[in-house]
Amino acid sequence: MRAFSKREVQELYRRLAETRPIPQTELEFINPFTLLVAVVLSAQATDTGVNKATPALFALADTPQKMLALGEERVVELIRTIGLFRTKAKNLIALSRILVEQHRGEVPRDRAALEALPGVGRKTANVVLNVAFGEPTIAVDTHIFRVANRTGLAPGKTPLAVEMALEACTPAQYKRYAHHWLILHGRYVCTARKPECPDCVVADLCRYGAKTGPAELVAARAAGGEPGALAEPPPVRGIRRASRAAEKPRVSSPRGRSPRPSS
């Protein structure tokens, strides 16, 4: 598989950025702690399933202290619809206790401290650092792993290898939102079973050899009507420095989700 050139990588991110200028996580949360909880709960579960359970949980426990006060059995009742709910309830109580005892009830802005929490691995730590604190981290889940390998953008045999490859190739101005662009692209366009290649804005850059739909349509759709053309990267549009209000974590709403690219 031919590797992406720097110009092709730049163009891929430019197009994804143009489609979704300010992408957001689809997990609903109130503050860094509830974001951490939501991401822990999302392991081997869908964001939709997590979002159905967390409103009732967050209404009662939006801080580590309140989570501890609820107790493990009450947490189990509130998250029973989520896979592995007993293990996750145990982890939520344990990590809440550590946050209270070692971090004054605050979510640490430190990878090592986050990964030391029960139920928190590298991917979860990356999501929290990126979404809650604006760090340019890239969390590799199944969607990003698939997109990186299928397109040839950053192939790797493990999530860590893909993460390192994405860190190395992603231009600095795109790293803040790279995680979101890639995960949303994998979730809604570059899907596992049947990728929507004719609706893909980067199809002509993609190295995938089994594209769906007529080849001419795929190329024309991706290149904006000129099959095979690689646009000259213009100044980045739609990317602006986050305002202080935008940096403050808030509850994300389905109405605020980035739209699926139109045909």
PDB file of C-alpha atoms in Angstrom:
ATOM      1  CA  MET A   1       0.000   0.000   0.000  1.00  0.00           C
ATOM      2  CA  ARG A   2       1.457   3.336  -1.059  1.00  0.00           C
ATOM      3  CA  ALA A   3       2.011   5.667   1.862  1.00  0.00           C
ATOM      4  CA  PHE A   4       0.260   9.038   2.049  1.00  0.00           C
ATOM      5  CA  SER A   5       2.344  12.043   1.115  1.00  0.00           C
ATOM      6  CA  LYS A   6       2.361  15.051   3.413  1.00  0.00           C
ATOM      7  CA  ARG A   7       0.258  16.914   0.873  1.00  0.00           C
ATOM      8  CA  GLU A   8      -2.322  14.102   0.765  1.00  0.00           C
ATOM      9  CA  VAL A   9      -2.544  13.978   4.556  1.00  0.00           C
ATOM     10  CA  GLN A  10      -3.059  17.737   4.647  1.00  0.00           C
ATOM     11  CA  GLU A  11      -5.781  17.461   2.019  1.00  0.00           C
ATOM     12  CA  LEU A  12      -7.546  14.605   3.825  1.00  0.00           C
ATOM     13  CA  TYR A  13      -7.810  16.570   7.042  1.00  0.00           C
ATOM     14  CA  ARG A  14      -8.755  19.753   5.193  1.00  0.00           C
ATOM     15  CA  ARG A  15     -11.756  17.990   3.672  1.00  0.00           C
ATOM     16  CA  LEU A  16     -12.818  16.363   6.935  1.00  0.00           C
ATOM     17  CA  ALA A  17     -12.504  19.735   8.679  1.00  0.00           C
ATOM     18  CA  GLU A  18     -14.582  21.418   5.995  1.00  0.00           C
ATOM     19  CA  THR A  19     -17.318  18.825   6.475  1.00  0.00           C
ATOM     20  CA  ARG A  20     -17.395  19.072  10.274  1.00  0.00           C
ATOM     21  CA  PRO A  21     -15.691  22.343  11.317  1.00  0.00           C
ATOM     22  CA  ILE A  22     -16.020  21.904  15.089  1.00  0.00           C
ATOM     23  CA  PRO A  23     -16.718  18.219  15.814  1.00  0.00           C
ATOM     24  CA  GLN A  24     -17.849  17.112  19.257  1.00  0.00           C
ATOM     25  CA  THR A  25     -18.004  13.911  21.228  1.00  0.00           C
ATOM     26  CA  GLU A  26     -21.393  12.210  21.102  1.00  0.00           C
ATOM     27  CA  LEU A  27     -21.180  11.245  24.775  1.00  0.00           C
ATOM     28  CA  GLU A  28     -23.250  13.519  27.004  1.00  0.00           C
ATOM     29  CA  PHE A  29     -21.509  14.987  30.037  1.00  0.00           C
ATOM     30  CA  ILE A  30     -21.582  17.910  32.439  1.00  0.00           C
ATOM     31  CA  ASN A  31     -18.014  18.317  33.671  1.00  0.00           C
ATOM     32  CA  PRO A  32     -14.654  16.489  33.506  1.00  0.00           C
ATOM     33  CA  PHE A  33     -15.777  13.933  36.094  1.00  0.00           C
ATOM     34  CA  THR A  34     -18.985  13.015  34.279  1.00  0.00           C
ATOM     35  CA  LEU A  35     -17.019  12.858  31.022  1.00  0.00           C
ATOM     36  CA  LEU A  36     -14.616  10.412  32.664  1.00  0.00           C
ATOM     37  CA  VAL A  37     -17.546   8.335  33.909  1.00  0.00           C
ATOM     38  CA  ALA A  38     -19.215   8.329  30.484  1.00  0.00           C
ATOM     39  CA  VAL A  39     -16.041   7.215  28.722  1.00  0.00           C
ATOM     40  CA  VAL A  40     -15.469   4.424  31.258  1.00  0.00           C
ATOM     41  CA  LEU A  41     -19.048   3.266  30.710  1.00  0.00           C
ATOM     42  CA  SER A  42     -18.648   3.386  26.915  1.00  0.00           C
ATOM     43  CA  ALA A  43     -16.099   0.555  26.855  1.00  0.00           C
ATOM     44  CA  GLN A  44     -17.653  -2.294  24.840  1.00  0.00           C
ATOM     45  CA  ALA A  45     -20.878  -0.268  24.660  1.00  0.00           C
ATOM     46  CA  THR A  46     -22.371   2.312  22.309  1.00  0.00           C
ATOM     47  CA  ASP A  47     -22.496   6.040  23.009  1.00  0.00           C
ATOM     48  CA  THR A  48     -26.255   5.886  22.481  1.00  0.00           C
ATOM     49  CA  GLY A  49     -26.648   3.204  25.134  1.00  0.00           C
ATOM     50  CA  VAL A  50     -24.477   5.138  27.577  1.00  0.00           C
ATOM     51  CA  ASN A  51     -26.402   8.366  26.956  1.00  0.00           C
ATOM     52  CA  LYS A  52     -29.658   6.617  27.857  1.00  0.00           C
ATOM     53  CA  ALA A  53     -28.341   5.604  31.274  1.00  0.00           C
ATOM     54  CA  THR A  54     -26.238   8.554  32.377  1.00  0.00           C
ATOM     55  CA  PRO A  55     -28.855  11.315  32.826  1.00  0.00           C
ATOM     56  CA  ALA A  56     -30.328   9.567  35.859  1.00  0.00           C
ATOM     57  CA  LEU A  57     -26.857   8.752  37.176  1.00  0.00           C
ATOM     58  CA  PHE A  58     -25.503  12.278  36.709  1.00  0.00           C
ATOM     59  CA  ALA A  59     -28.600  13.808  38.306  1.00  0.00           C
ATOM     60  CA  LEU A  60     -27.564  12.035  41.509  1.00  0.00           C
ATOM     61  CA  ALA A  61     -23.794  11.897  41.161  1.00  0.00           C
ATOM     62  CA  ASP A  62     -21.953  14.535  39.153  1.00  0.00           C
ATOM     63  CA  THR A  63     -18.938  14.572  41.502  1.00  0.00           C
ATOM     64  CA  PRO A  64     -16.721  11.832  42.961  1.00  0.00           C
ATOM     65  CA  GLN A  65     -18.056  12.586  46.426  1.00  0.00           C
ATOM     66  CA  LYS A  66     -21.652  12.064  45.329  1.00  0.00           C
ATOM     67  CA  MET A  67     -20.726   8.882  43.473  1.00  0.00           C
ATOM     68  CA  LEU A  68     -19.206   7.467  46.652  1.00  0.00           C
ATOM     69  CA  ALA A  69     -22.295   8.462  48.595  1.00  0.00           C
ATOM     70  CA  LEU A  70     -24.496   6.532  46.166  1.00  0.00           C
ATOM     71  CA  GLY A  71     -22.637   3.304  46.764  1.00  0.00           C
ATOM     72  CA  GLU A  72     -21.859   0.459  44.401  1.00  0.00           C
ATOM     73  CA  GLU A  73     -25.271  -1.265  44.492  1.00  0.00           C
ATOM     74  CA  ARG A  74     -27.146   1.926  43.665  1.00  0.00           C
ATOM     75  CA  VAL A  75     -24.756   2.614  40.792  1.00  0.00           C
ATOM     76  CA  VAL A  76     -25.364  -0.943  39.535  1.00  0.00           C
ATOM     77  CA  GLU A  77     -29.107  -0.257  39.432  1.00  0.00           C
ATOM     78  CA  LEU A  78     -28.615   2.962  37.471  1.00  0.00           C
ATOM     79  CA  ILE A  79     -26.295   1.519  34.807  1.00  0.00           C
ATOM     80  CA  ARG A  80     -27.794  -1.965  34.520  1.00  0.00           C
ATOM     81  CA  THR A  81     -28.662  -1.431  30.826  1.00  0.00           C
ATOM     82  CA  ILE A  82     -24.966  -1.038  29.945  1.00  0.00           C
ATOM     83  CA  GLY A  83     -22.743  -4.032  29.244  1.00  0.00           C
ATOM     84  CA  LEU A  84     -20.434  -5.201  32.055  1.00  0.00           C
ATOM     85  CA  PHE A  85     -22.393  -2.984  34.442  1.00  0.00           C
ATOM     86  CA  ARG A  86     -21.228  -4.701  37.645  1.00  0.00           C
ATOM     87  CA  THR A  87     -17.541  -4.366  36.820  1.00  0.00           C
ATOM     88  CA  LYS A  88     -18.049  -0.788  35.678  1.00  0.00           C
ATOM     89  CA  ALA A  89     -19.959   0.130  38.840  1.00  0.00           C
ATOM     90  CA  LYS A  90     -17.115  -1.264  40.921  1.00  0.00           C
ATOM     91  CA  ASN A  91     -14.593   0.750  38.910  1.00  0.00           C
ATOM     92  CA  LEU A  92     -16.624   3.968  39.211  1.00  0.00           C
ATOM     93  CA  ILE A  93     -16.705   3.689  42.993  1.00  0.00           C
ATOM     94  CA  ALA A  94     -12.997   2.848  43.151  1.00  0.00           C
ATOM     95  CA  LEU A  95     -11.895   5.670  40.860  1.00  0.00           C
ATOM     96  CA  SER A  96     -14.146   8.123  42.712  1.00  0.00           C
ATOM     97  CA  ARG A  97     -12.451   7.180  45.965  1.00  0.00           C
ATOM     98  CA  ILE A  98      -9.002   7.742  44.458  1.00  0.00           C
ATOM     99  CA  LEU A  99     -10.058  11.115  43.049  1.00  0.00           C
ATOM    100  CA  VAL A 100     -11.298  12.213  46.479  1.00  0.00           C
ATOM    101  CA  GLU A 101      -8.347  10.856  48.452  1.00  0.00           C
ATOM    102  CA  GLN A 102      -5.505  11.680  46.066  1.00  0.00           C
ATOM    103  CA  HIS A 103      -6.710  14.466  43.769  1.00  0.00           C
ATOM    104  CA  ARG A 104      -9.012  16.590  45.949  1.00  0.00           C
ATOM    105  CA  GLY A 105     -12.030  15.391  44.009  1.00  0.00           C
ATOM    106  CA  GLU A 106     -10.711  16.719  40.694  1.00  0.00           C
ATOM    107  CA  VAL A 107      -9.984  14.825  37.479  1.00  0.00           C
ATOM    108  CA  PRO A 108      -6.217  15.093  36.922  1.00  0.00           C
ATOM    109  CA  ARG A 109      -4.876  16.645  33.741  1.00  0.00           C
ATOM    110  CA  ASP A 110      -2.147  14.034  33.573  1.00  0.00           C
ATOM    111  CA  ARG A 111      -1.999  10.838  31.534  1.00  0.00           C
ATOM    112  CA  ALA A 112      -0.195   8.713  34.117  1.00  0.00           C
ATOM    113  CA  ALA A 113      -2.589   9.772  36.884  1.00  0.00           C
ATOM    114  CA  LEU A 114      -5.596   9.041  34.685  1.00  0.00           C
ATOM    115  CA  GLU A 115      -4.316   5.630  33.612  1.00  0.00           C
ATOM    116  CA  ALA A 116      -3.774   4.746  37.277  1.00  0.00           C
ATOM    117  CA  LEU A 117      -7.543   4.967  37.860  1.00  0.00           C
ATOM    118  CA  PRO A 118      -9.559   1.704  37.800  1.00  0.00           C
ATOM    119  CA  GLY A 119     -11.223   1.118  34.423  1.00  0.00           C
ATOM    120  CA  VAL A 120      -9.136   3.785  32.689  1.00  0.00           C
ATOM    121  CA  GLY A 121      -6.744   2.808  29.913  1.00  0.00           C
ATOM    122  CA  ARG A 122      -4.805   4.797  27.360  1.00  0.00           C
ATOM    123  CA  LYS A 123      -7.809   5.360  25.082  1.00  0.00           C
ATOM    124  CA  THR A 124      -9.990   6.677  27.920  1.00  0.00           C
ATOM    125  CA  ALA A 125      -7.184   8.912  29.171  1.00  0.00           C
ATOM    126  CA  ASN A 126      -6.718  10.331  25.664  1.00  0.00           C
ATOM    127  CA  VAL A 127     -10.428  11.111  25.324  1.00  0.00           C
ATOM    128  CA  VAL A 128     -10.534  12.903  28.683  1.00  0.00           C
ATOM    129  CA  LEU A 129      -7.364  14.874  27.958  1.00  0.00           C
ATOM    130  CA  ASN A 130      -8.692  15.897  24.547  1.00  0.00           C
ATOM    131  CA  VAL A 131     -12.334  16.679  25.342  1.00  0.00           C
ATOM    132  CA  ALA A 132     -12.084  17.989  28.904  1.00  0.00           C
ATOM    133  CA  PHE A 133      -8.738  19.779  28.693  1.00  0.00           C
ATOM    134  CA  GLY A 134      -8.183  20.495  25.004  1.00  0.00           C
ATOM    135  CA  GLU A 135      -5.021  18.415  24.692  1.00  0.00           C
ATOM    136  CA  PRO A 136      -4.169  17.342  21.095  1.00  0.00           C
ATOM    137  CA  THR A 137      -4.360  13.629  21.900  1.00  0.00           C
ATOM    138  CA  ILE A 138      -5.718  10.971  19.544  1.00  0.00           C
ATOM    139  CA  ALA A 139      -7.700   8.142  21.120  1.00  0.00           C
ATOM    140  CA  VAL A 140      -7.784   5.084  18.870  1.00  0.00           C
ATOM    141  CA  ASP A 141     -11.018   3.099  19.109  1.00  0.00           C
ATOM    142  CA  THR A 142     -12.356   0.496  16.672  1.00  0.00           C
ATOM    143  CA  HIS A 143     -13.597   3.175  14.245  1.00  0.00           C
ATOM    144  CA  ILE A 144     -10.311   5.063  14.092  1.00  0.00           C
ATOM    145  CA  PHE A 145      -8.330   1.814  13.912  1.00  0.00           C
ATOM    146  CA  ARG A 146     -10.423   0.785  10.898  1.00  0.00           C
ATOM    147  CA  VAL A 147     -10.228   4.156   9.122  1.00  0.00           C
ATOM    148  CA  ALA A 148      -6.478   4.507   9.654  1.00  0.00           C
ATOM    149  CA  ASN A 149      -5.792   1.032   8.267  1.00  0.00           C
ATOM    150  CA  ARG A 150      -8.401   0.931   5.512  1.00  0.00           C
ATOM    151  CA  THR A 151      -7.511   4.303   4.028  1.00  0.00           C
ATOM    152  CA  GLY A 152      -3.773   3.771   4.458  1.00  0.00           C
ATOM    153  CA  LEU A 153      -3.488   7.034   6.411  1.00  0.00           C
ATOM    154  CA  ALA A 154      -1.759   5.442   9.402  1.00  0.00           C
ATOM    155  CA  PRO A 155      -1.641   1.655   9.177  1.00  0.00           C
ATOM    156  CA  GLY A 156      -0.724  -0.361  12.242  1.00  0.00           C
ATOM    157  CA  LYS A 157      -1.324  -3.768  13.791  1.00  0.00           C
ATOM    158  CA  THR A 158      -2.273  -2.435  17.239  1.00  0.00           C
ATOM    159  CA  PRO A 159      -4.182   0.618  18.518  1.00  0.00           C
ATOM    160  CA  LEU A 160      -0.952   1.989  19.985  1.00  0.00           C
ATOM    161  CA  ALA A 161       0.865   1.596  16.663  1.00  0.00           C
ATOM    162  CA  VAL A 162      -1.963   3.419  14.877  1.00  0.00           C
ATOM    163  CA  GLU A 163      -1.958   6.160  17.515  1.00  0.00           C
ATOM    164  CA  MET A 164       1.787   6.701  17.112  1.00  0.00           C
ATOM    165  CA  ALA A 165       1.426   6.747  13.314  1.00  0.00           C
ATOM    166  CA  LEU A 166      -1.402   9.299  13.501  1.00  0.00           C
ATOM    167  CA  GLU A 167       0.595  11.440  15.929  1.00  0.00           C
ATOM    168  CA  ALA A 168       3.496  11.404  13.482  1.00  0.00           C
ATOM    169  CA  CYS A 169       1.552  12.225  10.306  1.00  0.00           C
ATOM    170  CA  THR A 170      -1.235  14.560  11.498  1.00  0.00           C
ATOM    171  CA  PRO A 171      -0.414  18.252  10.895  1.00  0.00           C
ATOM    172  CA  ALA A 172      -0.267  20.289  14.095  1.00  0.00           C
ATOM    173  CA  GLN A 173      -3.226  22.513  13.185  1.00  0.00           C
ATOM    174  CA  TYR A 174      -5.492  19.466  12.890  1.00  0.00           C
ATOM    175  CA  LYS A 175      -4.465  17.473  15.978  1.00  0.00           C
ATOM    176  CA  ARG A 176      -6.981  19.139  18.324  1.00  0.00           C
ATOM    177  CA  TYR A 177      -9.939  17.632  16.460  1.00  0.00           C
ATOM    178  CA  ALA A 178      -8.317  14.732  14.560  1.00  0.00           C
ATOM    179  CA  HIS A 179      -9.771  12.163  16.968  1.00  0.00           C
ATOM    180  CA  HIS A 180     -13.318  13.405  16.387  1.00  0.00           C
ATOM    181  CA  TRP A 181     -13.036  13.741  12.614  1.00  0.00           C
ATOM    182  CA  LEU A 182     -11.728  10.203  12.245  1.00  0.00           C
ATOM    183  CA  ILE A 183     -14.164   8.562  14.658  1.00  0.00           C
ATOM    184  CA  LEU A 184     -17.199  10.293  13.132  1.00  0.00           C
ATOM    185  CA  HIS A 185     -15.996   9.447   9.638  1.00  0.00           C
ATOM    186  CA  GLY A 186     -15.683   5.806  10.675  1.00  0.00           C
ATOM    187  CA  ARG A 187     -19.022   5.780  12.442  1.00  0.00           C
ATOM    188  CA  TYR A 188     -21.112   7.321   9.659  1.00  0.00           C
ATOM    189  CA  VAL A 189     -19.223   6.991   6.366  1.00  0.00           C
ATOM    190  CA  CYS A 190     -16.335   4.510   6.498  1.00  0.00           C
ATOM    191  CA  THR A 191     -18.464   1.902   8.245  1.00  0.00           C
ATOM    192  CA  ALA A 192     -17.295  -1.620   8.993  1.00  0.00           C
ATOM    193  CA  ARG A 193     -19.533  -3.741   6.772  1.00  0.00           C
ATOM    194  CA  LYS A 194     -20.278  -1.476   3.837  1.00  0.00           C
ATOM    195  CA  PRO A 195     -18.422   1.818   3.637  1.00  0.00           C
ATOM    196  CA  GLU A 196     -20.313   4.648   1.953  1.00  0.00           C
ATOM    197  CA  CYS A 197     -17.581   5.321  -0.603  1.00  0.00           C
ATOM    198  CA  PRO A 198     -19.768   7.367  -3.016  1.00  0.00           C
ATOM    199  CA  ASP A 199     -20.543   9.715  -0.106  1.00  0.00           C
ATOM    200  CA  CYS A 200     -16.948   9.908   1.115  1.00  0.00           C
ATOM    201  CA  VAL A 201     -15.136  13.226   0.709  1.00  0.00           C
ATOM    202  CA  VAL A 202     -11.710  11.546   0.786  1.00  0.00           C
ATOM    203  CA  ALA A 203     -12.455   8.539  -1.450  1.00  0.00           C
ATOM    204  CA  ASP A 204      -9.963   9.551  -4.122  1.00  0.00           C
ATOM    205  CA  LEU A 205      -7.205   9.763  -1.514  1.00  0.00           C
ATOM    206  CA  CYS A 206      -8.151   6.482   0.169  1.00  0.00           C
ATOM    207  CA  ARG A 207      -6.079   3.375  -0.623  1.00  0.00           C
ATOM    208  CA  TYR A 208      -8.956   0.936   0.006  1.00  0.00           C
ATOM    209  CA  GLY A 209      -9.134  -1.433  -2.945  1.00  0.00           C
ATOM    210  CA  ALA A 210     -12.741  -2.588  -2.609  1.00  0.00           C
ATOM    211  CA  LYS A 211     -14.613   0.711  -2.728  1.00  0.00           C
ATOM    212  CA  THR A 212     -18.382   0.519  -2.991  1.00  0.00           C
ATOM    213  CA  GLY A 213     -20.211   2.199  -5.870  1.00  0.00           C
ATOM    214  CA  PRO A 214     -19.033   3.163  -9.380  1.00  0.00           C
ATOM    215  CA  ALA A 215     -15.366   4.179  -9.408  1.00  0.00           C
ATOM    216  CA  GLU A 216     -16.095   7.312 -11.441  1.00  0.00           C
ATOM    217  CA  LEU A 217     -18.745   8.448  -8.984  1.00  0.00           C
ATOM    218  CA  VAL A 218     -16.459   7.807  -6.023  1.00  0.00           C
ATOM    219  CA  ALA A 219     -13.649   9.851  -7.533  1.00  0.00           C
ATOM    220  CA  ALA A 220     -15.927  12.655  -8.709  1.00  0.00           C
ATOM    221  CA  ARG A 221     -17.692  12.917  -5.353  1.00  0.00           C
ATOM    222  CA  ALA A 222     -14.447  13.078  -3.444  1.00  0.00           C
ATOM    223  CA  ALA A 223     -12.730  15.535  -5.757  1.00  0.00           C
ATOM    224  CA  GLY A 224     -15.729  17.829  -6.078  1.00  0.00           C
ATOM    225  CA  GLY A 225     -16.560  16.872  -9.650  1.00  0.00           C
ATOM    226  CA  GLU A 226     -13.032  16.449 -11.003  1.00  0.00           C
ATOM    227  CA  PRO A 227     -12.030  12.785 -10.719  1.00  0.00           C
ATOM    228  CA  GLY A 228      -8.491  12.190  -9.547  1.00  0.00           C
ATOM    229  CA  ALA A 229      -7.763  15.829  -8.787  1.00  0.00           C
ATOM    230  CA  LEU A 230      -5.955  16.800  -5.625  1.00  0.00           C
ATOM    231  CA  ALA A 231      -6.993  20.244  -4.586  1.00  0.00           C
ATOM    232  CA  GLU A 232      -4.376  22.793  -3.641  1.00  0.00           C
ATOM    233  CA  PRO A 233      -4.743  23.157   0.139  1.00  0.00           C
ATOM    234  CA  PRO A 234      -6.188  26.621   0.827  1.00  0.00           C
ATOM    235  CA  PRO A 235      -5.926  28.310   4.218  1.00  0.00           C
ATOM    236  CA  VAL A 236      -7.656  26.216   6.859  1.00  0.00           C
ATOM    237  CA  ARG A 237     -11.242  27.308   7.261  1.00  0.00           C
ATOM    238  CA  GLY A 238     -13.652  26.456  10.001  1.00  0.00           C
ATOM    239  CA  ILE A 239     -10.865  25.951  12.563  1.00  0.00           C
ATOM    240  CA  ARG A 240     -10.619  28.628  15.182  1.00  0.00           C
ATOM    241  CA  ARG A 241      -9.049  28.845  18.540  1.00  0.00           C
ATOM    242  CA  ALA A 242     -11.548  27.676  21.087  1.00  0.00           C
ATOM    243  CA  SER A 243     -13.009  30.427  23.195  1.00  0.00           C
ATOM    244  CA  ARG A 244     -12.956  30.205  26.944  1.00  0.00           C
ATOM    245  CA  ALA A 245     -16.623  29.250  26.882  1.00  0.00           C
ATOM    246  CA  ALA A 246     -15.991  26.546  24.300  1.00  0.00           C
ATOM    247  CA  GLU A 247     -13.171  25.088  26.406  1.00  0.00           C
ATOM    248  CA  LYS A 248     -15.490  24.629  29.364  1.00  0.00           C
ATOM    249  CA  PRO A 249     -16.994  21.109  29.241  1.00  0.00           C
ATOM    250  CA  ARG A 250     -20.709  21.101  28.817  1.00  0.00           C
ATOM    251  CA  VAL A 251     -23.461  18.638  28.082  1.00  0.00           C
ATOM    252  CA  SER A 252     -23.423  17.723  24.422  1.00  0.00           C
ATOM    253  CA  SER A 253     -26.760  17.453  22.724  1.00  0.00           C
ATOM    254  CA  PRO A 254     -27.864  15.285  19.813  1.00  0.00           C
ATOM    255  CA  ARG A 255     -29.042  18.467  18.154  1.00  0.00           C
ATOM    256  CA  GLY A 256     -25.521  19.777  18.296  1.00  0.00           C
ATOM    257  CA  ARG A 257     -23.910  16.799  16.618  1.00  0.00           C
ATOM    258  CA  SER A 258     -22.038  17.299  13.414  1.00  0.00           C
ATOM    259  CA  PRO A 259     -24.201  16.428  10.435  1.00  0.00           C
ATOM    260  CA  ARG A 260     -23.423  13.536   8.155  1.00  0.00           C
ATOM    261  CA  PRO A 261     -21.858  14.753   4.915  1.00  0.00           C
ATOM    262  CA  SER A 262     -24.479  15.411   2.274  1.00  0.00           C
ATOM    263  CA  SER A 263     -24.268  13.813  -1.142  1.00  0.00           C
TER     264      SER A 263
END
